[in-house]
Amino acid sequence: MTRLAAFQRVARQYADIADSLLVYIEEAHPSDGWVSSDAPYQIPRHRCLEDRLRAAELMNREAQGSAVVVDTMENSSNSAYGAYFERLYILKDEKVVYQGGRGPEGYRISELRDWLERYRSDLEASKAAAVVHV
């Protein structure tokens, strides 16, 4: 949940230039599978979409103010983006412009923040260049 809080801080900080979205995918450490000793919740493997929706509701409660959507039971988003089980992406004009490393080791909020800061600077520079004085 620490990473979620850090993500939310960045999302709020850059809300003026970027929309954020959390995609709830398959459970990384299901209580009936590879259990994590520090998991804040005991969530069994999702056997149907309703299971996944119930689990995502927990994330929705923790991530108030962030949009949360749920991957399909075929794990199409997880497969397409190679999240397994945490990953940060930035999409612009329907293209991936930033792909963070796989979590948990490759999950770097600082890289996300740096990218967004450069993007904000570029936007501000392009606005300044577009000013016409008559």
Coordinates of N, CA, C and O in Angstrom, one line a residue:
M1 N 0.8 -1.2 0.0 CA 0.0 0.0 0.0 C 0.9 1.3 0.0 O 0.4 2.3 -0.4
T2 N 2.1 1.1 0.4 CA 3.0 2.3 0.4 C 3.2 2.8 -1.0 O 3.2 4.0 -1.3
R3 N 3.4 1.9 -2.0 CA 3.5 2.2 -3.4 C 2.3 2.9 -3.9 O 2.3 3.8 -4.7
L4 N 1.1 2.4 -3.5 CA -0.1 3.0 -3.9 C -0.2 4.4 -3.5 O -0.6 5.3 -4.2
A5 N 0.1 4.7 -2.2 CA 0.1 6.0 -1.7 C 1.1 6.9 -2.5 O 0.7 8.1 -2.8
A6 N 2.3 6.4 -2.8 CA 3.2 7.2 -3.5 C 2.7 7.5 -4.9 O 2.8 8.6 -5.4
F7 N 2.1 6.5 -5.6 CA 1.5 6.7 -6.9 C 0.4 7.8 -6.8 O 0.4 8.7 -7.7
Q8 N -0.4 7.7 -5.8 CA -1.5 8.7 -5.7 C -1.0 10.1 -5.5 O -1.5 11.1 -6.1
R9 N 0.1 10.3 -4.8 CA 0.7 11.6 -4.6 C 1.2 12.1 -5.9 O 0.9 13.3 -6.3
V10 N 1.8 11.3 -6.7 CA 2.3 11.8 -8.1 C 1.1 12.0 -9.0 O 1.1 13.0 -9.7
A11 N 0.1 11.2 -8.9 CA -1.1 11.4 -9.7 C -1.8 12.7 -9.4 O -2.2 13.5 -10.3
R12 N -1.9 13.1 -8.1 CA -2.5 14.4 -7.7 C -1.6 15.5 -8.2 O -2.0 16.5 -8.6
Q13 N -0.3 15.4 -8.0 CA 0.7 16.4 -8.3 C 0.6 16.8 -9.8 O 0.8 17.9 -10.2
Y14 N 0.4 15.8 -10.7 CA 0.4 16.0 -12.1 C -1.0 15.9 -12.7 O -1.1 15.7 -14.0
A15 N -2.0 16.0 -11.9 CA -3.4 15.9 -12.4 C -3.8 16.9 -13.5 O -4.7 16.7 -14.3
D16 N -3.1 18.0 -13.5 CA -3.3 19.1 -14.5 C -2.9 18.7 -15.9 O -3.3 19.3 -16.9
I17 N -2.0 17.7 -16.0 CA -1.4 17.4 -17.3 C -1.6 15.9 -17.6 O -1.3 15.5 -18.8
A18 N -2.1 15.1 -16.7 CA -2.2 13.7 -16.9 C -3.3 13.0 -16.2 O -3.5 13.4 -15.0
D19 N -4.0 12.2 -16.8 CA -5.1 11.4 -16.1 C -4.4 10.1 -15.6 O -3.5 9.6 -16.2
S20 N -4.9 9.6 -14.5 CA -4.3 8.4 -13.9 C -5.4 7.3 -13.9 O -6.5 7.6 -13.7
L21 N -4.9 6.1 -13.9 CA -5.8 4.9 -13.9 C -5.1 3.8 -13.2 O -3.9 3.5 -13.5
L22 N -5.8 3.1 -12.3 CA -5.3 1.9 -11.7 C -6.0 0.7 -12.4 O -7.2 0.7 -12.4
V23 N -5.3 -0.3 -12.8 CA -5.9 -1.5 -13.4 C -5.6 -2.6 -12.5 O -4.5 -3.0 -12.2
Y24 N -6.7 -3.2 -11.9 CA -6.6 -4.3 -11.0 C -6.5 -5.5 -11.8 O -7.4 -5.9 -12.6
I25 N -5.4 -6.3 -11.6 CA -5.1 -7.5 -12.4 C -5.2 -8.7 -11.5 O -5.7 -8.6 -10.4
E26 N -4.8 -9.8 -11.9 CA -4.9 -11.0 -11.1 C -4.1 -10.8 -9.8 O -3.1 -10.0 -9.8
E27 N -4.5 -11.5 -8.8 CA -3.8 -11.3 -7.4 C -2.4 -11.9 -7.4 O -2.3 -13.1 -7.8
A28 N -1.4 -11.1 -7.0 CA -0.1 -11.6 -7.1 C 0.2 -12.6 -6.0 O 1.0 -13.6 -6.3
H29 N -0.4 -12.5 -4.9 CA -0.2 -13.4 -3.8 C -1.5 -13.9 -3.2 O -1.9 -13.5 -2.1
P30 N -2.2 -14.7 -3.9 CA -3.5 -15.2 -3.4 C -3.4 -16.0 -2.2 O -2.4 -16.7 -2.0
S31 N -4.3 -15.9 -1.3 CA -4.3 -16.6 0.0 C -4.4 -18.1 -0.2 O -4.0 -18.9 0.7
D32 N -4.8 -18.6 -1.4 CA -4.8 -20.0 -1.6 C -3.7 -20.4 -2.6 O -3.8 -21.4 -3.3
G33 N -2.7 -19.6 -2.7 CA -1.6 -19.8 -3.6 C -0.3 -19.4 -2.9 O 0.0 -19.8 -1.8
W34 N 0.5 -18.7 -3.6 CA 1.8 -18.2 -3.1 C 1.6 -17.0 -2.2 O 1.4 -15.9 -2.6
V35 N 1.4 -17.3 -0.9 CA 1.0 -16.3 0.1 C 2.2 -15.4 0.5 O 3.3 -15.9 0.7
S36 N 1.9 -14.1 0.6 CA 2.9 -13.2 1.1 C 2.6 -12.9 2.6 O 1.5 -12.7 3.0
S37 N 3.7 -13.0 3.4 CA 3.5 -12.8 4.8 C 3.1 -11.4 5.2 O 2.6 -11.2 6.3
D38 N 3.4 -10.4 4.4 CA 3.1 -9.0 4.7 C 1.9 -8.5 4.0 O 1.7 -7.3 3.9
A39 N 1.1 -9.4 3.4 CA -0.1 -8.9 2.6 C -1.1 -8.3 3.6 O -1.5 -8.9 4.6
P40 N -1.6 -7.1 3.3 CA -2.6 -6.5 4.2 C -4.0 -7.2 4.1 O -4.8 -7.0 5.0
Y41 N -4.3 -7.9 3.1 CA -5.5 -8.6 2.9 C -5.3 -10.0 2.5 O -4.3 -10.4 1.9
Q42 N -6.2 -10.9 2.8 CA -6.2 -12.3 2.4 C -7.2 -12.5 1.3 O -8.4 -12.5 1.5
I43 N -6.7 -12.5 0.0 CA -7.6 -12.5 -1.1 C -7.3 -13.8 -1.9 O -6.1 -14.0 -2.3
P44 N -8.3 -14.7 -2.0 CA -8.0 -15.9 -2.8 C -7.9 -15.7 -4.3 O -8.3 -14.6 -4.8
R45 N -7.4 -16.7 -5.0 CA -7.3 -16.6 -6.4 C -8.7 -16.3 -7.0 O -9.7 -16.8 -6.5
H46 N -8.7 -15.4 -8.0 CA -10.0 -15.1 -8.6 C -10.5 -16.2 -9.5 O -9.8 -16.6 -10.4
R47 N -11.6 -16.7 -9.3 CA -12.2 -17.8 -10.1 C -13.2 -17.3 -11.1 O -13.6 -18.0 -12.0
C48 N -13.7 -16.1 -10.8 CA -14.7 -15.5 -11.7 C -14.6 -14.0 -11.6 O -13.9 -13.5 -10.7
L49 N -15.2 -13.3 -12.5 CA -15.1 -11.8 -12.6 C -15.7 -11.2 -11.3 O -15.1 -10.2 -10.8
E50 N -16.7 -11.8 -10.7 CA -17.2 -11.3 -9.4 C -16.2 -11.3 -8.3 O -16.1 -10.4 -7.5
D51 N -15.3 -12.4 -8.3 CA -14.2 -12.4 -7.3 C -13.3 -11.3 -7.5 O -12.8 -10.6 -6.6
R52 N -12.9 -11.0 -8.8 CA -12.0 -10.0 -9.1 C -12.6 -8.6 -8.8 O -11.9 -7.7 -8.2
L53 N -13.9 -8.4 -9.0 CA -14.5 -7.2 -8.7 C -14.5 -6.9 -7.2 O -14.3 -5.8 -6.7
R54 N -14.8 -8.0 -6.4 CA -14.8 -7.8 -4.9 C -13.4 -7.4 -4.5 O -13.2 -6.5 -3.6
A55 N -12.4 -8.0 -5.0 CA -11.0 -7.7 -4.6 C -10.6 -6.3 -5.0 O -10.0 -5.5 -4.3
A56 N -11.1 -5.9 -6.2 CA -10.8 -4.5 -6.7 C -11.5 -3.5 -5.8 O -11.0 -2.4 -5.7
E57 N -12.6 -3.8 -5.2 CA -13.3 -2.9 -4.4 C -12.4 -2.5 -3.2 O -12.4 -1.4 -2.7
L58 N -11.6 -3.5 -2.7 CA -10.7 -3.2 -1.6 C -9.6 -2.2 -2.1 O -9.3 -1.2 -1.3
M59 N -9.1 -2.3 -3.3 CA -8.2 -1.3 -3.8 C -8.9 0.0 -4.0 O -8.3 1.1 -3.7
N60 N -10.1 0.0 -4.5 CA -10.9 1.2 -4.6 C -11.0 2.0 -3.3 O -10.9 3.2 -3.3
R61 N -11.2 1.3 -2.2 CA -11.3 1.9 -0.9 C -10.0 2.5 -0.5 O -9.9 3.6 0.1
E62 N -8.9 1.8 -0.8 CA -7.6 2.3 -0.4 C -7.1 3.4 -1.3 O -6.4 4.3 -0.9
A63 N -7.6 3.4 -2.5 CA -7.2 4.4 -3.5 C -8.2 5.5 -3.8 O -8.5 5.8 -5.0
Q64 N -8.9 5.9 -2.8 CA -10.0 6.9 -3.0 C -9.4 8.1 -3.8 O -8.3 8.6 -3.5
G65 N -10.2 8.5 -4.8 CA -9.8 9.6 -5.6 C -9.1 9.1 -6.9 O -8.9 9.9 -7.8
S66 N -8.8 7.9 -7.0 CA -8.1 7.3 -8.2 C -9.2 6.4 -8.9 O -9.9 5.8 -8.3
A67 N -9.1 6.5 -10.2 CA -10.0 5.6 -11.0 C -9.4 4.2 -11.0 O -8.2 4.0 -11.2
V68 N -10.3 3.2 -10.7 CA -9.9 1.8 -10.6 C -10.7 1.1 -11.6 O -11.9 1.2 -11.6
V69 N -10.1 0.3 -12.5 CA -10.8 -0.6 -13.4 C -10.2 -2.0 -13.2 O -9.2 -2.2 -12.5
V70 N -10.9 -3.0 -13.8 CA -10.6 -4.4 -13.5 C -10.3 -5.1 -14.9 O -11.0 -4.9 -15.8
D71 N -9.2 -5.8 -14.8 CA -8.8 -6.6 -16.0 C -9.8 -7.7 -16.2 O -10.5 -8.1 -15.3
T72 N -9.8 -8.2 -17.4 CA -10.7 -9.4 -17.7 C -10.2 -10.6 -17.1 O -9.0 -10.7 -16.6
M73 N -11.0 -11.6 -17.0 CA -10.5 -12.9 -16.5 C -9.5 -13.6 -17.4 O -8.8 -14.5 -16.9
E74 N -9.5 -13.2 -18.6 CA -8.4 -13.7 -19.5 C -7.1 -13.0 -19.3 O -6.1 -13.2 -20.0
N75 N -7.1 -12.0 -18.4 CA -5.9 -11.2 -18.1 C -5.3 -10.5 -19.3 O -4.1 -10.4 -19.5
S76 N -6.2 -9.9 -20.1 CA -5.7 -9.3 -21.4 C -4.9 -8.1 -21.2 O -3.9 -7.9 -21.9
S77 N -5.2 -7.2 -20.2 CA -4.4 -6.0 -19.9 C -3.1 -6.5 -19.3 O -2.0 -5.9 -19.7
N78 N -3.1 -7.4 -18.4 CA -1.9 -7.9 -17.7 C -1.0 -8.5 -18.8 O 0.2 -8.2 -18.8
S79 N -1.5 -9.3 -19.7 CA -0.7 -9.9 -20.8 C -0.2 -8.8 -21.7 O 1.0 -8.8 -22.1
A80 N -1.0 -7.9 -22.2 CA -0.6 -6.9 -23.2 C 0.5 -6.0 -22.6 O 1.4 -5.6 -23.4
Y81 N 0.4 -5.6 -21.4 CA 1.3 -4.7 -20.8 C 2.4 -5.4 -20.0 O 3.3 -4.7 -19.5
G82 N 2.4 -6.6 -19.8 CA 3.4 -7.4 -19.1 C 3.6 -6.9 -17.6 O 4.7 -6.7 -17.1
A83 N 2.5 -6.6 -17.0 CA 2.5 -6.0 -15.6 C 3.1 -7.0 -14.6 O 4.0 -6.7 -13.9
Y84 N 2.6 -8.1 -14.5 CA 3.0 -9.2 -13.6 C 3.9 -8.7 -12.4 O 5.0 -9.0 -12.3
F85 N 3.5 -8.1 -11.5 CA 2.2 -7.8 -10.9 C 2.1 -6.3 -10.6 O 1.0 -5.9 -10.2
E86 N 3.1 -5.5 -10.9 CA 3.0 -4.1 -10.7 C 3.8 -3.5 -11.9 O 4.9 -4.0 -12.1
R87 N 3.3 -2.5 -12.5 CA 4.1 -1.8 -13.5 C 3.5 -0.4 -13.7 O 2.3 -0.2 -13.6
L88 N 4.3 0.5 -14.1 CA 3.9 1.9 -14.4 C 4.1 2.1 -15.9 O 5.1 1.8 -16.5
Y89 N 3.1 2.7 -16.4 CA 3.1 3.1 -17.9 C 2.6 4.5 -18.0 O 1.7 5.0 -17.3
I90 N 3.0 5.2 -19.1 CA 2.5 6.4 -19.5 C 2.1 6.2 -21.0 O 3.0 5.8 -21.8
L91 N 0.9 6.5 -21.3 CA 0.4 6.5 -22.7 C 0.1 7.9 -23.2 O -0.5 8.7 -22.5
K92 N 0.5 8.2 -24.4 CA 0.2 9.5 -25.0 C -0.1 9.2 -26.5 O 0.6 8.5 -27.2
D93 N -1.3 9.8 -26.8 CA -1.8 9.6 -28.2 C -1.8 8.1 -28.6 O -1.4 7.7 -29.6
E94 N -2.3 7.3 -27.6 CA -2.5 5.9 -27.7 C -1.2 5.1 -27.9 O -1.2 3.9 -28.4
K95 N -0.1 5.6 -27.5 CA 1.2 5.0 -27.6 C 1.9 5.0 -26.3 O 1.8 5.9 -25.5
V96 N 2.6 3.9 -26.0 CA 3.3 3.8 -24.7 C 4.6 4.7 -24.9 O 5.4 4.5 -25.8
V97 N 4.7 5.7 -24.0 CA 5.9 6.6 -24.1 C 6.8 6.4 -22.9 O 7.9 6.9 -22.8
Y98 N 6.3 5.7 -21.9 CA 7.1 5.3 -20.7 C 6.6 4.0 -20.2 O 5.4 3.7 -20.1
Q99 N 7.6 3.1 -20.0 CA 7.3 1.7 -19.5 C 8.3 1.5 -18.4 O 9.5 1.4 -18.6
G100 N 7.8 1.5 -17.2 CA 8.6 1.2 -16.0 C 9.0 -0.3 -16.0 O 8.5 -1.1 -16.7
G101 N 9.9 -0.6 -15.1 CA 10.4 -2.0 -14.9 C 9.3 -2.8 -14.2 O 8.4 -2.2 -13.5
R102 N 9.4 -4.1 -14.2 CA 8.4 -4.9 -13.6 C 8.6 -4.8 -12.0 O 9.7 -4.8 -11.5
G103 N 7.5 -4.8 -11.4 CA 7.5 -4.7 -9.9 C 7.7 -6.1 -9.3 O 7.5 -7.1 -10.0
P104 N 8.1 -6.1 -8.1 CA 8.3 -5.0 -7.3 C 9.7 -4.3 -7.4 O 9.8 -3.1 -7.2
E105 N 10.7 -5.0 -7.9 CA 12.0 -4.5 -8.0 C 12.1 -3.3 -9.0 O 12.9 -2.3 -8.7
G106 N 11.4 -3.4 -10.1 CA 11.6 -2.4 -11.1 C 10.6 -1.2 -11.1 O 10.5 -0.4 -12.0
Y107 N 9.8 -1.2 -10.0 CA 8.7 -0.2 -9.9 C 9.3 1.1 -9.3 O 9.8 1.1 -8.1
R108 N 9.5 2.1 -10.1 CA 10.1 3.3 -9.7 C 9.2 4.6 -9.8 O 9.1 5.1 -10.9
I109 N 8.6 5.0 -8.8 CA 7.8 6.2 -8.8 C 8.6 7.4 -9.2 O 8.1 8.3 -9.9
S110 N 9.9 7.4 -8.8 CA 10.7 8.5 -9.1 C 10.9 8.7 -10.7 O 10.9 9.8 -11.2
E111 N 11.0 7.6 -11.4 CA 11.1 7.7 -12.9 C 9.8 8.2 -13.5 O 9.8 9.0 -14.4
L112 N 8.7 7.8 -12.9 CA 7.4 8.3 -13.4 C 7.3 9.8 -13.1 O 6.9 10.6 -14.0
R113 N 7.7 10.3 -11.9 CA 7.7 11.7 -11.6 C 8.6 12.5 -12.5 O 8.3 13.5 -13.0
D114 N 9.8 11.9 -12.8 CA 10.8 12.6 -13.6 C 10.2 12.8 -15.0 O 10.3 13.9 -15.7
W115 N 9.6 11.7 -15.6 CA 9.0 11.8 -16.9 C 7.9 12.9 -17.0 O 7.9 13.7 -17.9
L116 N 7.0 12.9 -16.0 CA 6.0 13.8 -15.9 C 6.5 15.3 -15.8 O 5.9 16.2 -16.4
E117 N 7.5 15.4 -15.0 CA 8.1 16.8 -14.8 C 8.7 17.3 -16.1 O 8.5 18.4 -16.5
R118 N 9.4 16.4 -16.9 CA 9.9 16.8 -18.2 C 8.8 17.2 -19.1 O 8.9 18.1 -19.9
Y119 N 7.7 16.4 -19.1 CA 6.6 16.6 -20.0 C 5.9 18.0 -19.6 O 5.6 18.7 -20.5
R120 N 5.8 18.2 -18.3 CA 5.2 19.5 -17.9 C 6.1 20.7 -18.4 O 5.6 21.7 -18.9
S121 N 7.4 20.5 -18.3 CA 8.3 21.6 -18.7 C 8.2 21.8 -20.2 O 8.2 22.9 -20.7
D122 N 8.1 20.7 -21.0 CA 8.0 20.8 -22.4 C 6.7 21.5 -22.8 O 6.6 22.3 -23.7
L123 N 5.6 21.2 -22.1 CA 4.3 21.8 -22.3 C 4.4 23.3 -22.1 O 3.9 24.1 -22.9
E124 N 5.0 23.7 -21.0 CA 5.1 25.1 -20.6 C 6.0 25.8 -21.7 O 5.7 26.9 -22.0
A125 N 7.1 25.2 -22.1 CA 7.9 25.8 -23.1 C 7.2 26.0 -24.4 O 7.3 27.0 -25.1
S126 N 6.4 25.0 -24.8 CA 5.6 25.1 -26.1 C 4.6 26.2 -26.0 O 4.3 26.9 -27.0
K127 N 4.0 26.4 -24.8 CA 3.0 27.5 -24.6 C 3.7 28.8 -24.8 O 3.2 29.7 -25.4
A128 N 4.8 28.9 -24.2 CA 5.6 30.2 -24.2 C 6.0 30.5 -25.6 O 6.0 31.7 -26.1
A129 N 6.4 29.5 -26.4 CA 6.8 29.7 -27.8 C 5.6 30.1 -28.7 O 5.8 30.7 -29.7
A130 N 4.4 29.7 -28.3 CA 3.3 30.0 -29.1 C 2.7 31.4 -28.9 O 1.8 31.8 -29.6
V131 N 3.2 32.1 -27.9 CA 2.7 33.5 -27.6 C 3.0 34.4 -28.8 O 4.2 34.5 -29.2
V132 N 2.0 35.1 -29.3 CA 2.3 36.1 -30.4 C 1.9 37.5 -29.9 O 0.8 37.7 -29.3
H133 N 2.8 38.4 -30.0 CA 2.6 39.8 -29.6 C 2.3 40.6 -30.9 O 3.0 40.5 -31.8
V134 N 1.3 41.4 -30.8 CA 0.9 42.3 -31.9 C 1.3 43.7 -31.6 O 1.1 44.2 -30.6

